[in-house]
XYZ file of C-alpha atoms in Angstrom:
445
model
C -41.204 -49.093 73.162
C -39.017 -48.348 76.156
C -36.010 -46.066 76.418
C -33.019 -48.416 76.305
C -29.602 -47.617 77.767
C -27.906 -47.454 74.356
C -30.305 -44.751 73.121
C -29.927 -42.856 76.368
C -26.118 -42.952 76.310
C -26.015 -41.989 72.642
C -28.113 -38.870 73.213
C -26.226 -37.956 76.390
C -22.842 -38.188 74.673
C -24.128 -35.975 71.860
C -24.796 -33.308 74.463
C -21.381 -33.135 76.101
C -18.923 -33.325 73.225
C -17.597 -30.899 70.666
C -17.559 -27.697 72.722
C -15.431 -24.742 71.663
C -15.906 -20.979 71.565
C -16.810 -19.137 68.372
C -17.128 -15.440 67.547
C -20.476 -13.943 66.643
C -20.911 -12.661 63.110
C -23.716 -10.789 61.398
C -25.849 -12.738 58.936
C -25.276 -11.371 55.460
C -25.360 -12.821 51.970
C -25.968 -16.395 53.078
C -26.002 -19.139 50.497
C -28.995 -21.310 51.350
C -29.418 -24.978 50.574
C -32.129 -27.421 51.617
C -33.597 -30.789 50.806
C -36.739 -29.103 49.486
C -39.001 -30.972 51.860
C -42.742 -30.237 51.723
C -43.934 -28.258 54.727
C -47.200 -28.252 56.647
C -47.662 -24.474 56.185
C -50.616 -24.311 58.580
C -49.611 -21.343 60.773
C -48.395 -17.743 60.584
C -47.341 -17.274 64.195
C -45.951 -19.138 67.196
C -46.322 -18.575 70.944
C -43.798 -20.689 72.842
C -44.377 -20.990 76.593
C -41.213 -22.307 78.246
C -42.019 -23.870 81.627
C -38.628 -23.440 83.307
C -37.795 -25.883 86.030
C -39.618 -28.807 84.395
C -43.253 -29.469 85.375
C -44.294 -32.862 86.668
C -45.865 -34.663 83.724
C -47.522 -37.330 85.898
C -49.387 -34.607 87.818
C -50.478 -32.606 84.765
C -50.518 -33.501 81.050
C -49.637 -37.200 81.480
C -51.618 -37.755 84.658
C -50.863 -40.986 86.516
C -53.238 -41.533 89.406
C -51.899 -43.401 92.426
C -51.677 -43.314 96.189
C -49.629 -40.108 95.838
C -52.345 -38.184 93.970
C -54.055 -35.537 96.142
C -57.825 -35.939 96.305
C -58.417 -32.340 95.222
C -56.750 -33.047 91.853
C -60.178 -34.491 90.935
C -58.896 -36.650 88.050
C -61.214 -36.774 85.078
C -61.161 -38.139 81.552
C -62.146 -35.965 78.587
C -62.054 -37.831 75.305
C -58.639 -39.458 75.064
C -57.110 -37.407 77.854
C -56.807 -38.078 81.576
C -56.519 -34.724 83.294
C -56.424 -33.139 86.797
C -59.589 -31.049 86.642
C -59.165 -29.771 90.207
C -55.661 -28.518 89.454
C -56.346 -27.044 85.995
C -60.117 -26.435 85.887
C -60.144 -23.878 83.084
C -57.834 -25.844 80.800
C -60.023 -28.896 81.350
C -62.746 -26.955 79.505
C -60.320 -26.281 76.619
C -59.076 -29.831 76.021
C -60.871 -29.929 72.673
C -58.311 -27.330 71.492
C -55.267 -29.049 72.995
C -53.088 -31.947 71.854
C -50.347 -33.498 73.966
C -47.236 -35.429 72.966
C -46.555 -37.701 75.940
C -43.601 -39.535 74.399
C -41.042 -36.748 74.801
C -37.520 -37.605 75.957
C -34.829 -35.161 77.030
C -31.128 -35.705 76.422
C -29.752 -34.526 79.784
C -31.030 -33.438 83.199
C -29.275 -30.099 83.791
C -31.510 -27.013 83.845
C -29.322 -24.402 82.056
C -28.141 -26.888 79.424
C -31.604 -28.206 78.600
C -33.333 -24.810 78.747
C -30.870 -23.578 76.140
C -31.202 -26.830 74.193
C -34.988 -26.439 74.062
C -34.639 -22.943 72.592
C -31.926 -23.655 69.989
C -32.916 -27.264 69.140
C -29.482 -28.775 69.636
C -26.887 -29.333 72.308
C -25.377 -26.003 73.411
C -22.069 -27.822 73.847
C -21.938 -29.078 70.272
C -19.989 -27.179 67.630
C -22.986 -25.443 66.048
C -24.606 -25.105 69.473
C -22.059 -22.447 70.357
C -23.278 -20.208 67.524
C -26.903 -21.334 67.241
C -29.741 -18.777 67.293
C -33.015 -19.155 69.146
C -35.768 -20.799 67.086
C -37.468 -17.391 67.202
C -34.480 -15.720 65.530
C -34.662 -18.181 62.642
C -38.386 -17.477 62.325
C -37.617 -13.734 62.331
C -35.053 -14.231 59.553
C -37.428 -16.323 57.453
C -40.344 -13.890 57.810
C -38.412 -10.619 57.466
C -38.743 -10.480 53.677
C -42.536 -10.446 54.018
C -42.578 -7.515 56.433
C -44.761 -4.577 55.417
C -43.673 -0.973 55.918
C -46.482 -0.459 58.441
C -45.281 -3.275 60.746
C -43.090 -1.705 63.438
C -42.375 -4.605 65.807
C -39.439 -7.014 65.446
C -40.113 -10.521 64.183
C -39.216 -12.072 67.551
C -40.556 -10.803 70.906
C -39.811 -12.358 74.308
C -41.916 -11.651 77.398
C -41.328 -12.270 81.117
C -37.914 -13.814 80.396
C -35.889 -11.414 82.537
C -33.065 -11.695 80.021
C -32.843 -15.461 80.574
C -33.343 -16.391 76.953
C -31.310 -17.827 74.125
C -30.293 -14.929 71.888
C -29.726 -14.614 68.146
C -26.474 -16.604 68.031
C -24.340 -15.606 65.074
C -27.246 -13.826 63.359
C -27.339 -10.035 63.197
C -28.984 -7.871 65.835
C -32.120 -7.368 63.750
C -33.062 -10.983 64.531
C -32.456 -10.751 68.282
C -35.378 -11.218 70.680
C -37.010 -7.972 71.751
C -37.151 -8.686 75.477
C -39.930 -6.795 77.234
C -41.904 -6.855 80.464
C -45.697 -7.011 80.237
C -46.900 -3.976 82.193
C -50.376 -2.416 82.161
C -48.839 0.975 81.353
C -47.186 -0.345 78.205
C -43.641 0.291 77.042
C -41.473 3.151 78.199
C -39.365 5.241 75.845
C -41.675 5.245 72.832
C -41.565 9.026 72.690
C -39.027 11.750 73.435
C -39.570 15.008 75.369
C -38.101 17.104 72.528
C -40.953 16.081 70.220
C -41.075 13.803 67.204
C -39.935 16.389 64.627
C -36.788 17.479 66.440
C -35.968 13.951 67.529
C -36.275 12.655 63.938
C -33.978 15.407 62.654
C -31.362 14.583 65.272
C -31.666 10.863 64.625
C -31.250 11.324 60.859
C -28.169 13.453 61.472
C -26.714 10.731 63.686
C -27.223 8.132 60.960
C -25.523 10.371 58.414
C -22.482 10.872 60.643
C -22.255 7.234 61.669
C -22.751 5.651 58.253
C -19.150 6.061 57.111
C -17.835 4.593 60.341
C -19.947 1.447 60.325
C -18.778 -0.272 57.151
C -16.032 -1.178 56.792
C -14.891 -0.806 60.380
C -11.943 -2.090 62.350
C -14.501 -3.077 64.991
C -16.037 -5.694 62.679
C -19.778 -6.173 62.741
C -20.309 -4.719 66.226
C -21.157 -1.230 64.964
C -23.531 -2.509 62.297
C -25.242 -4.673 64.908
C -25.656 -1.649 67.179
C -27.182 0.187 64.234
C -29.686 -2.666 63.839
C -30.746 -2.259 67.477
C -31.149 1.506 67.087
C -33.137 1.187 63.849
C -35.459 -1.433 65.374
C -36.079 0.803 68.377
C -36.639 3.841 66.161
C -39.209 1.932 64.106
C -41.320 1.435 67.245
C -41.215 5.055 68.441
C -44.230 7.312 68.013
C -46.326 4.331 66.894
C -49.613 4.275 68.854
C -50.386 0.691 67.818
C -47.196 -0.482 69.547
C -48.200 1.176 72.800
C -51.710 -0.229 72.436
C -50.351 -3.759 72.024
C -48.404 -3.554 75.285
C -51.218 -1.977 77.324
C -54.064 -3.857 78.993
C -56.854 -3.169 81.452
C -57.057 -4.247 85.087
C -60.075 -6.411 84.288
C -58.194 -8.177 81.485
C -55.283 -8.783 83.815
C -57.578 -10.193 86.495
C -59.225 -12.526 83.988
C -55.817 -13.884 82.964
C -54.806 -14.396 86.612
C -53.113 -11.071 87.460
C -49.643 -12.618 87.111
C -46.566 -11.955 84.985
C -47.364 -15.008 82.865
C -50.996 -13.989 82.460
C -50.078 -10.421 81.527
C -47.527 -11.741 79.031
C -50.246 -13.857 77.408
C -52.430 -10.734 77.086
C -49.619 -8.813 75.379
C -48.896 -11.779 73.083
C -52.578 -11.821 72.096
C -52.545 -8.061 71.441
C -49.353 -8.193 69.361
C -50.720 -10.900 67.078
C -54.121 -9.226 66.821
C -52.401 -6.023 65.715
C -50.453 -7.852 62.952
C -47.414 -5.719 63.808
C -44.714 -7.858 62.189
C -44.013 -10.281 65.057
C -44.394 -13.961 64.218
C -42.651 -15.620 67.183
C -43.323 -14.842 70.844
C -41.599 -16.620 73.712
C -43.025 -16.429 77.238
C -41.235 -17.612 80.338
C -43.055 -19.429 83.149
C -40.617 -20.227 85.954
C -40.729 -22.002 89.300
C -41.565 -25.566 88.162
C -38.534 -27.151 89.873
C -40.377 -29.018 92.637
C -37.789 -31.080 94.485
C -39.599 -30.388 97.746
C -43.196 -30.062 98.921
C -44.712 -30.371 95.475
C -48.212 -30.795 96.976
C -47.899 -28.062 99.615
C -51.231 -26.244 99.798
C -51.008 -22.808 98.170
C -47.460 -23.440 96.948
C -45.603 -26.052 94.894
C -47.477 -27.272 91.845
C -50.709 -25.664 93.089
C -49.179 -22.184 92.809
C -47.728 -22.785 89.371
C -50.917 -24.308 87.974
C -53.000 -21.487 89.457
C -50.820 -19.152 87.363
C -50.826 -21.256 84.198
C -54.509 -22.228 84.149
C -56.247 -18.836 83.657
C -53.405 -17.481 81.504
C -53.282 -20.273 78.947
C -57.005 -21.072 78.908
C -58.002 -17.437 78.279
C -55.314 -17.078 75.634
C -56.818 -20.068 73.816
C -60.402 -18.842 74.081
C -59.560 -15.253 73.101
C -57.508 -16.252 70.052
C -60.271 -18.646 69.012
C -62.753 -15.759 68.987
C -60.538 -13.217 67.175
C -60.330 -12.941 63.383
C -57.067 -13.766 61.683
C -55.835 -12.488 58.348
C -57.234 -15.017 55.892
C -60.738 -15.792 57.083
C -59.529 -17.957 59.934
C -59.305 -17.231 63.651
C -56.090 -16.120 65.287
C -55.905 -19.507 66.997
C -56.126 -21.221 63.604
C -53.111 -19.148 62.528
C -51.097 -19.398 65.750
C -49.271 -22.506 66.947
C -49.077 -22.516 70.757
C -46.548 -24.750 72.505
C -45.993 -25.295 76.232
C -43.160 -27.456 77.504
C -40.443 -27.777 80.107
C -36.846 -28.804 79.571
C -37.412 -32.338 80.907
C -39.776 -34.197 83.244
C -39.899 -35.284 86.863
C -39.605 -38.616 88.658
C -42.705 -40.756 88.810
C -44.611 -42.751 91.408
C -44.275 -41.991 95.113
C -42.716 -38.700 96.179
C -39.119 -38.457 97.389
C -38.119 -38.163 101.048
C -38.448 -34.396 100.594
C -42.042 -34.742 99.376
C -41.031 -33.701 95.876
C -40.055 -35.043 92.482
C -36.547 -34.983 91.016
C -35.388 -34.611 87.384
C -36.382 -37.249 84.833
C -36.027 -37.785 81.083
C -39.616 -38.577 80.013
C -41.908 -35.557 79.712
C -44.636 -33.917 77.610
C -45.178 -31.090 75.158
C -48.557 -29.406 74.729
C -49.687 -28.065 71.342
C -52.726 -26.029 70.336
C -53.855 -24.024 67.308
C -51.874 -23.426 64.152
C -53.501 -26.291 62.292
C -53.166 -28.912 65.023
C -56.115 -31.180 65.798
C -57.374 -30.705 69.349
C -58.294 -33.391 71.844
C -55.507 -35.677 70.693
C -52.845 -37.608 72.635
C -49.671 -38.602 70.784
C -47.617 -41.344 72.389
C -48.074 -43.440 75.483
C -46.006 -44.046 78.567
C -46.084 -47.137 80.751
C -48.782 -47.187 83.455
C -46.292 -45.824 86.004
C -44.987 -43.181 83.548
C -41.430 -44.452 83.821
C -40.838 -45.347 80.170
C -42.145 -44.501 76.713
C -44.244 -47.510 75.776
C -45.429 -46.306 72.364
C -43.975 -43.223 70.608
C -47.284 -42.795 68.773
C -45.853 -40.936 65.777
C -44.102 -41.598 62.484
C -40.629 -41.045 63.978
C -41.139 -44.368 65.788
C -38.967 -43.200 68.704
C -39.338 -40.825 71.639
C -39.660 -37.227 70.400
C -37.039 -34.612 71.273
C -36.631 -30.836 71.372
C -35.230 -31.043 67.832
C -38.477 -32.627 66.625
C -40.518 -29.886 68.297
C -38.415 -27.298 66.448
C -38.871 -29.143 63.142
C -42.632 -29.131 63.800
C -42.587 -25.367 64.424
C -40.655 -24.657 61.246
C -42.825 -26.930 59.105
C -46.051 -25.414 60.464
C -44.737 -21.979 59.472
C -43.816 -23.171 55.976
C -40.077 -23.295 56.705
C -37.947 -26.223 55.522
C -36.217 -27.389 58.698
C -33.386 -28.946 56.648
C -32.336 -25.495 55.399
C -28.570 -24.907 55.650
C -27.028 -21.424 55.808
C -23.463 -21.409 54.529
C -22.342 -18.165 56.162
C -21.589 -19.382 59.674
C -18.284 -18.433 61.336
C -17.328 -22.104 61.671
C -17.421 -22.570 57.903
C -19.298 -25.850 58.191
C -22.846 -24.754 57.297
C -25.582 -24.104 59.839
C -28.642 -26.318 59.524
C -31.899 -25.228 61.160
C -32.321 -28.588 62.887
C -29.418 -31.025 63.238
C -29.452 -34.454 61.595
C -27.463 -36.200 64.316
C -27.698 -38.463 66.236
C -30.967 -38.961 64.337
C -32.883 -36.983 61.759
C -35.100 -34.274 63.241
C -38.672 -34.803 62.055
C -41.924 -32.793 62.259
C -44.614 -34.508 64.335
C -47.160 -34.496 61.528
C -49.658 -36.613 63.476
C -50.591 -33.471 65.425
C -52.088 -32.032 62.234
C -53.865 -35.063 60.753
């Protein structure tokens, strides 16, 4: 099955129409409807690694060996997977835990648009795209009712994003990503010099004085949203387990590669091991935009893979060895996804010794009930087209399908509609146009 021009134009047009601005409103009293679809319900948590800039699929998870392939890539085949062992040696040893969807297709080739699209599972320029929350914010909303009183962290944590992350959309501040930097010394501001007793007294007094001004207020929901931010921050203060989750040793950091991505993977592991109330963690890995010198020694794809390889492989092995909450391992309970916004051109390199933007790409899955060592979908021998989608959707998979897979794995009906959106049209978790979003169930069978 190849990508035909009609399909391509249809998806592209869906991404550039319907734009208009909309105010943000706080989620409250939503009427929820859904189709009542059965869900996979195989995972409790998600770690989403966004590979910004779009990695070259034909050099990594959909390896195509040709005259362009550097000798030190050392291509190998493990089970059903062709893989560059020389480029990703540690992940090569973890392929029994990894599954790859090679039949992914993006809907545009613009970095900011598609990075946002990947995080909100719809076109940012569509009507609901202007108000849409991050997938993590929806997960935070869905899991909030199950929060225990001893769980101080927000439901959605983002690491190494530098603020470049899709926010909570029209949802309230309580569902916003808690954006933090992974630092060996942990988080700052978890205590106050005046001491916990005096600080708590002052904070309680502030809440008493502010309560009458928050609702109703001529400022709308802004004050209540600010209150949500303050209460979330207050919940984390003077909690030693929070500080412990964000701290790590020099030896741990070195094992994970001593990079921002590696350190973020350590913190993600610690947060989930502590069962602190977070069920969705997004990590940013940037620098994959290799228009030039992709095979430059010590730079290009070598540098990015040298960062990714120890970080992701040690995350997989550590989670696989750590107990979860119901007799399983943390990896059994945690769905890990790694993907870029689109792919890169195939075959010979460009005149700049690089690869430009391209529609066909991959998504990697591990844990959370997925079956390792599996390849879903097939591209043509040159990687230019999707030859066989390899899944029940019988078409190239999209970011919307990845989101539907995440929701279903967590026991969330992806057809859920919230009827409290500021547009008054109902906000569905995954859109049903131009085609119905569908979980990739073959990853779990």
